[in-house]
């Protein structure tokens, strides 16, 4: 567009502002609002995460401290209630399970581990929690429940630990053949929980006439 | 079309707002700064979209290379190539990045409170169990913020690890099972057939040897081998050619006297009179004092009364012990010229005044005299000189081996060493520590040396021990002839025949057992050596390791039906093993007691069961060592958590989406300077 005079130019600008001024202002306000909102959201997230981290750290400190005033299970429970979706809450719950085992409360420990399995936002950690849960259930004599929890085809990184536990539960249940097969899988695939030597011993102890060559 | 678009935007308020909002978002997210940077190196890989940089990779590779060669005499172990290092370093970075991504994704943070809590609990900042601010300040240095930030990063990265490790447990039931298995005892009877008894009657004919050799020819192979010439250069070798005369040694001793000798020291006392300009009068005064002392008055008392040296007068004028170079010139000269302990000097004038000196004690020069340290000095002079020469000769050796690649003679002459010619080297002879170093054969077979016939570049086979070599003869891997390996073949055939003969006895015993005979009867009939009631723990050393392992793989006896099998021992003996019972450690102990009691009751027992007490004792021993080796499991063994954490790492790494940019890896050599 060409303007004849300066006046015309100013006039055109004024006209433009009249037409569009409001939209521009609203746009800027909206933009600033979004930026501010985003940053506030970020700050909120940060604060939430720091709080979860702090509470989790207190759980860990309480475990070490052995001080009756700071019960790690209670601190963990508060974190689980406040921020159930946080990975910190999952880890706190798993730590609480450990403390309960120390106190001989296998059912309580199982509940804590079940919570971790259900709430963990990280699949790898949930996988680990379910392996621990299966061990606790197996030790409580709930063999079938334990077997039901262990994945039939565990992800590659967990084959060793999973199959070792499956072998333990099957052996406790009295199924030597299946237990041997599970131990063998554990040995074939990946590092195990208690180490190759112990898994080997567990497996060999279940030998029968068909598995060991005694001719 | 653009005009059209503009029209539409102008006429539609929602579109206008949306556009402005959209444009502002990137600024809110990343800030303006990122629009002005750029031009960095391409990442070598991405893990779920996060880059792994070339700089990180290069740094880690350097680190790993240095670490691996440190444990291998300064060179990389054979088989560790650049590719191997790159692979392992890259994998480590990918794993670390995938874990970092997980921590980021789940918003792992270390708050100020946690950081403060951690610092307050750290033992290194505590005094008597309480946080000590001054200790913290002195440990952390001038910039606590830097330290705290680093600590924050470190804490964050160990948070997950600590959580998994710290929550790991071993259930009492699991522990019990492991303990029970580890301390299990197996009660067996054994019937042994010694190889020696059969061996004497075995003969191997030429035909048999030939047949065995033909059948197993593939296993009789002479490995690839070379004959070499080499020049060795090391300070140790150079030292042999260095002569150090007695004069040289003496000169070295003199210039380093302080290393071997503690210099003479003297103890003295003095009386100081300040002169105030009238030296003569003071000297006269001192002479008067000297006379009084010589007449029997006490030096110390007079020093206390007259000496102007406040520091010493209280101690009766004593200055203690000192060597040369401590006192002012005239004082020292006079004192060290005196010869008799207790003697008095004439008055001596110094800047302080005039002194009357008494020599209290001469502490003579002490230490090792030259004769005693001569050998040590000669060695040290030689070593110093050899190290210097080594550095120089090494450069010459490098140049000459390169300049005259078709022979070592020129290089040998230039550095004054001999060219040594070796016999065949194939890497199997370990008697010569120099030539059995794998680097020697590796270099001799390298393309440059073997195919092109060049001298190798000088290389260190151990610290300060350099070799340059050339290959003068080479022979590929080849089959051996029967004559070369006849001895070995005869031994192998003999062993086979012995094993066959023993197998017959073993089989016979097993058939008798199958038919229901007792082990005593079966052993007697086949003339095997019978031992009853052996208590074998997993780590027992009564039988060799592989036989023990075999016995612990036997199925357990069911319904009181013993299980039997056979094992071959390391010395070639064969043995039938009858497994009677599998016992826990406690059961085994009770059983042993019962057996001992039975033997006691039945004095004059049969020859078979006389063996029992020894075995019982042996089993006791092994049970004891067993418990030593297997400490009771801690129910909250962090080892379990650690194993689980490693599994978690693998799982996290495996589920991350990784893409490796091979081209970006290639920039490596040009960028990293081919290091």
Short mmCIF file of N, CA and C in Angstrom, two decimals, chain A residues 17 19 39 48-49 79 83 88 90 95 104 117 147 152 154 159 185:
data_model
loop_
_atom_site.label_atom_id
_atom_site.label_comp_id
_atom_site.label_asym_id
_atom_site.label_seq_id
_atom_site.Cartn_x
_atom_site.Cartn_y
_atom_site.Cartn_z
N UNK A 17 -5.26 0.63 14.50
CA UNK A 17 -5.32 0.40 15.94
C UNK A 17 -6.75 0.30 16.41
N UNK A 19 -9.22 -0.78 14.67
CA UNK A 19 -9.73 -2.10 14.26
C UNK A 19 -9.16 -3.24 15.12
N UNK A 39 4.87 -21.15 34.07
CA UNK A 39 5.95 -21.10 35.06
C UNK A 39 5.44 -21.43 36.46
N UNK A 48 6.28 -29.74 44.61
CA UNK A 48 5.74 -31.06 44.91
C UNK A 48 6.85 -32.09 44.93
N UNK A 49 7.70 -32.04 43.89
CA UNK A 49 8.77 -33.02 43.78
C UNK A 49 9.74 -32.90 44.94
N UNK A 79 3.51 -40.10 52.77
CA UNK A 79 3.93 -39.80 51.40
C UNK A 79 3.05 -40.53 50.40
N UNK A 83 1.08 -38.10 47.76
CA UNK A 83 1.53 -38.09 46.35
C UNK A 83 1.62 -39.50 45.82
N UNK A 88 8.67 -41.51 44.18
CA UNK A 88 9.16 -41.49 45.56
C UNK A 88 8.23 -42.28 46.48
N UNK A 90 6.35 -44.77 45.63
CA UNK A 90 6.58 -46.20 45.36
C UNK A 90 7.78 -46.70 46.15
N UNK A 95 10.36 -49.47 50.77
CA UNK A 95 11.23 -49.41 51.95
C UNK A 95 10.45 -49.79 53.20
N UNK A 104 8.79 -58.90 61.14
CA UNK A 104 8.12 -60.18 61.04
C UNK A 104 6.71 -60.12 60.48
N UNK A 117 3.38 -52.01 43.44
CA UNK A 117 3.10 -52.56 42.11
C UNK A 117 1.98 -51.76 41.46
N UNK A 147 3.06 -67.49 42.27
CA UNK A 147 3.29 -67.89 40.87
C UNK A 147 2.45 -67.05 39.93
N UNK A 152 5.08 -64.68 33.07
CA UNK A 152 5.52 -65.89 32.37
C UNK A 152 6.72 -65.56 31.48
N UNK A 154 9.15 -62.72 31.49
CA UNK A 154 9.63 -61.47 32.08
C UNK A 154 10.44 -60.67 31.07
N UNK A 159 14.84 -61.57 33.65
CA UNK A 159 14.68 -63.02 33.52
C UNK A 159 15.38 -63.75 34.67
N UNK A 185 16.69 -71.88 33.51
CA UNK A 185 16.44 -70.67 32.73
C UNK A 185 17.17 -69.48 33.34
#
